[in-house]
mmCIF file of N, CA and C in Angstrom:
data_model
loop_
_atom_site.group_PDB
_atom_site.id
_atom_site.type_symbol
_atom_site.label_atom_id
_atom_site.label_comp_id
_atom_site.label_asym_id
_atom_site.label_seq_id
_atom_site.Cartn_x
_atom_site.Cartn_y
_atom_site.Cartn_z
ATOM 1 N N UNK Q 3 -69.495 47.167 69.996
ATOM 2 C CA UNK Q 3 -68.303 47.905 69.358
ATOM 3 C C UNK Q 3 -68.120 47.213 68.069
ATOM 4 N N UNK Q 4 -67.919 48.043 66.928
ATOM 5 C CA UNK Q 4 -67.802 47.642 65.652
ATOM 6 C C UNK Q 4 -66.359 46.967 65.434
ATOM 7 N N UNK Q 5 -66.276 46.440 64.145
ATOM 8 C CA UNK Q 5 -65.057 45.703 63.837
ATOM 9 C C UNK Q 5 -63.799 46.957 63.657
ATOM 10 N N UNK Q 6 -64.131 47.844 63.291
ATOM 11 C CA UNK Q 6 -63.018 49.027 63.148
ATOM 12 C C UNK Q 6 -62.736 49.523 64.509
ATOM 13 N N UNK Q 7 -63.607 49.602 65.266
ATOM 14 C CA UNK Q 7 -63.151 50.092 66.665
ATOM 15 C C UNK Q 7 -62.304 48.996 67.235
ATOM 16 N N UNK Q 8 -62.780 47.723 67.252
ATOM 17 C CA UNK Q 8 -61.794 46.710 67.771
ATOM 18 C C UNK Q 8 -60.494 46.729 67.097
ATOM 19 N N UNK Q 9 -60.320 46.745 65.993
ATOM 20 C CA UNK Q 9 -59.110 47.048 65.272
ATOM 21 C C UNK Q 9 -58.236 47.898 65.798
ATOM 22 N N UNK Q 10 -58.815 49.163 66.082
ATOM 23 C CA UNK Q 10 -58.081 50.214 66.593
ATOM 24 C C UNK Q 10 -57.717 49.928 67.827
ATOM 25 N N UNK Q 11 -58.609 49.385 68.710
ATOM 26 C CA UNK Q 11 -58.254 49.236 70.154
ATOM 27 C C UNK Q 11 -57.112 48.225 70.322
ATOM 28 N N UNK Q 12 -57.240 46.935 69.454
ATOM 29 C CA UNK Q 12 -56.024 46.101 69.433
ATOM 30 C C UNK Q 12 -54.798 46.722 68.907
ATOM 31 N N UNK Q 13 -55.024 47.538 67.755
ATOM 32 C CA UNK Q 13 -53.695 48.260 67.309
ATOM 33 C C UNK Q 13 -52.978 48.932 68.328
ATOM 34 N N UNK Q 14 -53.790 49.796 68.977
ATOM 35 C CA UNK Q 14 -53.003 50.724 69.958
ATOM 36 C C UNK Q 14 -52.161 49.944 71.246
ATOM 37 N N UNK Q 15 -52.535 48.795 71.271
ATOM 38 C CA UNK Q 15 -51.922 47.852 72.352
ATOM 39 C C UNK Q 15 -50.722 47.151 71.791
ATOM 40 N N UNK Q 16 -50.439 47.175 70.558
ATOM 41 C CA UNK Q 16 -49.397 46.316 69.803
ATOM 42 C C UNK Q 16 -48.260 47.377 70.016
ATOM 43 N N UNK Q 17 -47.146 46.513 69.858
ATOM 44 C CA UNK Q 17 -45.805 47.323 69.948
ATOM 45 C C UNK Q 17 -45.515 47.639 68.497
ATOM 46 N N UNK Q 18 -44.786 48.847 68.396
ATOM 47 C CA UNK Q 18 -44.367 49.107 67.058
ATOM 48 C C UNK Q 18 -44.042 48.056 65.872
ATOM 49 N N UNK Q 19 -43.393 47.127 66.527
ATOM 50 C CA UNK Q 19 -42.864 45.798 65.614
ATOM 51 C C UNK Q 19 -44.096 45.145 65.327
ATOM 52 N N UNK Q 20 -44.973 44.785 66.185
ATOM 53 C CA UNK Q 20 -46.140 43.885 65.747
ATOM 54 C C UNK Q 20 -47.033 44.838 64.993
ATOM 55 N N UNK Q 21 -47.318 46.226 65.147
ATOM 56 C CA UNK Q 21 -48.016 46.916 64.107
ATOM 57 C C UNK Q 21 -47.359 46.910 62.868
ATOM 58 N N UNK Q 22 -45.914 46.811 62.569
ATOM 59 C CA UNK Q 22 -45.542 46.715 61.286
ATOM 60 C C UNK Q 22 -45.856 45.427 60.650
ATOM 61 N N UNK Q 23 -46.033 44.370 61.668
ATOM 62 C CA UNK Q 23 -46.200 42.983 60.927
ATOM 63 C C UNK Q 23 -47.783 42.986 60.517
ATOM 64 N N UNK Q 24 -48.682 43.768 61.328
ATOM 65 C CA UNK Q 24 -49.996 43.886 60.839
ATOM 66 C C UNK Q 24 -50.155 44.563 59.629
ATOM 67 N N UNK Q 25 -49.584 45.598 59.403
ATOM 68 C CA UNK Q 25 -49.522 46.277 57.965
ATOM 69 C C UNK Q 25 -48.896 45.335 56.811
ATOM 70 N N UNK Q 26 -47.939 44.561 57.211
ATOM 71 C CA UNK Q 26 -47.501 43.705 56.195
ATOM 72 C C UNK Q 26 -48.346 42.750 55.918
ATOM 73 N N UNK Q 27 -49.137 42.205 56.937
ATOM 74 C CA UNK Q 27 -50.107 41.069 56.790
ATOM 75 C C UNK Q 27 -51.279 41.640 55.985
ATOM 76 N N UNK Q 28 -51.690 42.942 56.116
ATOM 77 C CA UNK Q 28 -52.871 43.545 55.535
ATOM 78 C C UNK Q 28 -52.672 43.836 53.861
ATOM 79 N N UNK Q 29 -51.145 44.237 53.625
ATOM 80 C CA UNK Q 29 -50.828 44.040 52.377
ATOM 81 C C UNK Q 29 -50.744 42.979 51.677
ATOM 82 N N UNK Q 30 -50.436 41.702 52.219
ATOM 83 C CA UNK Q 30 -50.385 40.400 51.701
ATOM 84 C C UNK Q 30 -51.671 40.108 51.473
ATOM 85 N N UNK Q 31 -52.812 40.415 52.275
ATOM 86 C CA UNK Q 31 -53.933 39.916 51.924
ATOM 87 C C UNK Q 31 -54.590 40.797 50.778
ATOM 88 N N UNK Q 32 -54.307 42.025 50.697
ATOM 89 C CA UNK Q 32 -54.787 42.792 49.556
ATOM 90 C C UNK Q 32 -54.122 42.082 48.197
ATOM 91 N N UNK Q 33 -52.871 41.997 48.432
ATOM 92 C CA UNK Q 33 -52.165 41.350 47.096
ATOM 93 C C UNK Q 33 -52.962 40.006 46.730
ATOM 94 N N UNK Q 34 -53.133 39.280 47.795
ATOM 95 C CA UNK Q 34 -53.848 37.910 47.318
ATOM 96 C C UNK Q 34 -55.051 38.283 46.659
ATOM 97 N N UNK Q 35 -56.015 39.284 47.060
ATOM 98 C CA UNK Q 35 -57.352 39.498 46.516
ATOM 99 C C UNK Q 35 -57.147 40.162 45.281
ATOM 100 N N UNK Q 36 -56.100 40.801 44.938
ATOM 101 C CA UNK Q 36 -55.690 41.625 43.808
ATOM 102 C C UNK Q 36 -55.374 40.417 42.762
ATOM 103 N N UNK Q 37 -54.755 39.354 43.384
ATOM 104 C CA UNK Q 37 -54.215 38.313 42.320
ATOM 105 C C UNK Q 37 -55.281 37.523 41.870
ATOM 106 N N UNK Q 38 -56.080 37.116 42.880
ATOM 107 C CA UNK Q 38 -57.467 36.442 42.582
ATOM 108 C C UNK Q 38 -58.275 37.011 41.561
ATOM 109 N N UNK Q 39 -58.333 38.483 41.740
ATOM 110 C CA UNK Q 39 -59.115 39.238 40.827
ATOM 111 C C UNK Q 39 -58.517 39.097 39.285
ATOM 112 N N UNK Q 40 -57.194 39.267 39.432
ATOM 113 C CA UNK Q 40 -56.353 39.315 38.014
ATOM 114 C C UNK Q 40 -56.561 38.086 37.267
ATOM 115 N N UNK Q 41 -56.517 37.088 38.344
ATOM 116 C CA UNK Q 41 -56.441 35.548 37.757
ATOM 117 C C UNK Q 41 -57.653 35.359 36.909
ATOM 118 N N UNK Q 42 -58.682 35.901 37.449
ATOM 119 C CA UNK Q 42 -60.003 35.573 36.754
ATOM 120 C C UNK Q 42 -60.301 36.441 35.490
ATOM 121 N N UNK Q 43 -59.609 37.539 35.424
ATOM 122 C CA UNK Q 43 -59.788 38.450 34.266
ATOM 123 C C UNK Q 43 -58.865 38.176 33.097
ATOM 124 N N UNK Q 44 -57.521 37.786 33.547
ATOM 125 C CA UNK Q 44 -56.418 37.723 32.797
ATOM 126 C C UNK Q 44 -56.411 36.446 31.801
ATOM 127 N N UNK Q 45 -56.145 36.468 30.587
ATOM 128 C CA UNK Q 45 -55.930 35.255 29.858
ATOM 129 C C UNK Q 45 -54.872 35.576 28.875
ATOM 130 N N UNK Q 46 -53.824 34.776 29.229
ATOM 131 C CA UNK Q 46 -52.769 35.053 28.243
ATOM 132 C C UNK Q 46 -52.887 34.726 26.984
ATOM 133 N N UNK Q 47 -52.433 35.460 25.955
ATOM 134 C CA UNK Q 47 -52.680 35.141 24.681
ATOM 135 C C UNK Q 47 -51.392 34.567 23.750
ATOM 136 N N UNK Q 48 -50.212 34.745 24.115
ATOM 137 C CA UNK Q 48 -49.170 34.250 23.500
ATOM 138 C C UNK Q 48 -48.301 33.124 24.330
ATOM 139 N N UNK Q 49 -47.444 32.431 23.607
ATOM 140 C CA UNK Q 49 -46.761 31.406 24.619
ATOM 141 C C UNK Q 49 -45.820 31.845 25.589
ATOM 142 N N UNK Q 50 -45.238 33.122 25.246
ATOM 143 C CA UNK Q 50 -44.484 33.749 26.133
ATOM 144 C C UNK Q 50 -45.364 34.243 27.444
ATOM 145 N N UNK Q 51 -46.396 34.970 27.224
ATOM 146 C CA UNK Q 51 -47.330 35.471 28.343
ATOM 147 C C UNK Q 51 -47.739 34.330 29.111
ATOM 148 N N UNK Q 52 -48.249 33.079 28.464
ATOM 149 C CA UNK Q 52 -48.624 31.953 29.293
ATOM 150 C C UNK Q 52 -47.469 31.345 30.302
ATOM 151 N N UNK Q 53 -46.328 31.463 29.636
ATOM 152 C CA UNK Q 53 -45.218 30.958 30.584
ATOM 153 C C UNK Q 53 -44.945 31.917 31.719
ATOM 154 N N UNK Q 54 -45.009 33.192 31.425
ATOM 155 C CA UNK Q 54 -44.830 34.232 32.557
ATOM 156 C C UNK Q 54 -45.783 34.115 33.599
ATOM 157 N N UNK Q 55 -47.196 33.981 32.908
ATOM 158 C CA UNK Q 55 -48.399 33.890 33.939
ATOM 159 C C UNK Q 55 -47.932 32.671 34.917
ATOM 160 N N UNK Q 56 -47.597 31.444 34.257
ATOM 161 C CA UNK Q 56 -47.563 30.444 35.124
ATOM 162 C C UNK Q 56 -46.486 30.579 36.174
ATOM 163 N N UNK Q 57 -45.445 31.210 35.916
ATOM 164 C CA UNK Q 57 -44.262 31.722 36.862
ATOM 165 C C UNK Q 57 -44.779 32.655 37.889
ATOM 166 N N UNK Q 58 -45.636 33.588 37.658
ATOM 167 C CA UNK Q 58 -46.116 34.377 38.504
ATOM 168 C C UNK Q 58 -46.997 33.581 39.535
ATOM 169 N N UNK Q 59 -47.926 32.813 38.832
ATOM 170 C CA UNK Q 59 -48.888 32.095 39.706
ATOM 171 C C UNK Q 59 -48.150 31.155 40.789
ATOM 172 N N UNK Q 60 -47.132 30.484 40.399
ATOM 173 C CA UNK Q 60 -46.308 29.590 41.191
ATOM 174 C C UNK Q 60 -45.622 30.526 42.173
ATOM 175 N N UNK Q 61 -45.132 31.712 41.805
ATOM 176 C CA UNK Q 61 -44.628 32.661 42.835
ATOM 177 C C UNK Q 61 -45.613 33.118 44.047
ATOM 178 N N UNK Q 62 -46.741 33.462 43.525
ATOM 179 C CA UNK Q 62 -47.835 33.667 44.411
ATOM 180 C C UNK Q 62 -48.106 32.685 45.371
ATOM 181 N N UNK Q 63 -48.246 31.412 44.803
ATOM 182 C CA UNK Q 63 -48.542 30.173 45.617
ATOM 183 C C UNK Q 63 -47.594 29.901 46.518
ATOM 184 N N UNK Q 64 -46.392 30.104 46.338
ATOM 185 C CA UNK Q 64 -45.391 29.885 47.126
ATOM 186 C C UNK Q 64 -45.341 31.033 48.452
ATOM 187 N N UNK Q 65 -46.067 31.869 48.312
ATOM 188 C CA UNK Q 65 -46.038 33.092 49.331
ATOM 189 C C UNK Q 65 -45.237 34.178 49.145
ATOM 190 N N UNK Q 66 -44.660 34.338 47.844
ATOM 191 C CA UNK Q 66 -43.907 35.587 47.657
ATOM 192 C C UNK Q 66 -44.822 36.936 47.564
ATOM 193 N N UNK Q 67 -44.546 37.869 48.392
ATOM 194 C CA UNK Q 67 -45.267 39.049 48.201
ATOM 195 C C UNK Q 67 -45.035 39.846 47.184
ATOM 196 N N UNK Q 68 -46.163 40.113 46.416
ATOM 197 C CA UNK Q 68 -46.163 40.980 45.062
ATOM 198 C C UNK Q 68 -46.002 42.391 45.684
ATOM 199 N N UNK Q 69 -45.270 43.295 44.823
ATOM 200 C CA UNK Q 69 -45.299 44.585 44.921
ATOM 201 C C UNK Q 69 -46.492 45.312 44.680
ATOM 202 N N UNK Q 70 -46.797 46.290 45.558
ATOM 203 C CA UNK Q 70 -47.898 47.329 45.211
ATOM 204 C C UNK Q 70 -47.208 48.156 44.192
ATOM 205 N N UNK Q 71 -48.228 49.145 43.789
ATOM 206 C CA UNK Q 71 -47.900 50.179 42.610
ATOM 207 C C UNK Q 71 -46.745 51.028 43.272
ATOM 208 N N UNK Q 72 -46.728 51.561 44.522
ATOM 209 C CA UNK Q 72 -45.762 52.369 45.113
ATOM 210 C C UNK Q 72 -44.385 51.820 45.303
ATOM 211 N N UNK Q 73 -44.111 50.476 45.787
ATOM 212 C CA UNK Q 73 -43.115 49.683 45.633
ATOM 213 C C UNK Q 73 -42.612 49.529 44.266
ATOM 214 N N UNK Q 74 -43.483 49.488 43.245
ATOM 215 C CA UNK Q 74 -42.790 49.111 41.934
ATOM 216 C C UNK Q 74 -42.131 50.390 41.439
ATOM 217 N N UNK Q 75 -42.841 51.474 41.686
ATOM 218 C CA UNK Q 75 -42.123 52.786 41.450
ATOM 219 C C UNK Q 75 -40.860 53.124 41.975
ATOM 220 N N UNK Q 76 -40.775 52.679 43.449
ATOM 221 C CA UNK Q 76 -39.547 52.851 44.056
ATOM 222 C C UNK Q 76 -38.608 51.768 43.406
ATOM 223 N N UNK Q 77 -38.847 50.713 43.128
ATOM 224 C CA UNK Q 77 -37.822 49.935 42.411
ATOM 225 C C UNK Q 77 -37.353 50.611 41.142
ATOM 226 N N UNK Q 78 -38.109 51.086 40.346
ATOM 227 C CA UNK Q 78 -37.807 51.703 39.183
ATOM 228 C C UNK Q 78 -37.137 52.948 39.309
ATOM 229 N N UNK Q 79 -37.192 53.528 40.551
ATOM 230 C CA UNK Q 79 -36.484 55.016 40.520
ATOM 231 C C UNK Q 79 -35.079 54.787 40.608
#
């Protein structure tokens, strides 16, 4: 049995509440991955950008979940 099949089998056995927790966990993992990629690529150029970048990195390290694109658009609406 492949990993996808194992995940689907386990998913089907979960309560709706636990399925939501799994979705939130997956989003958190994606955010962490994106943050690591961004961290390796982004180099702040101004003092303000450096300060904001430091604040962002501390927030990520503390476990704050970053918003994805859809969530940002929803916040701005």
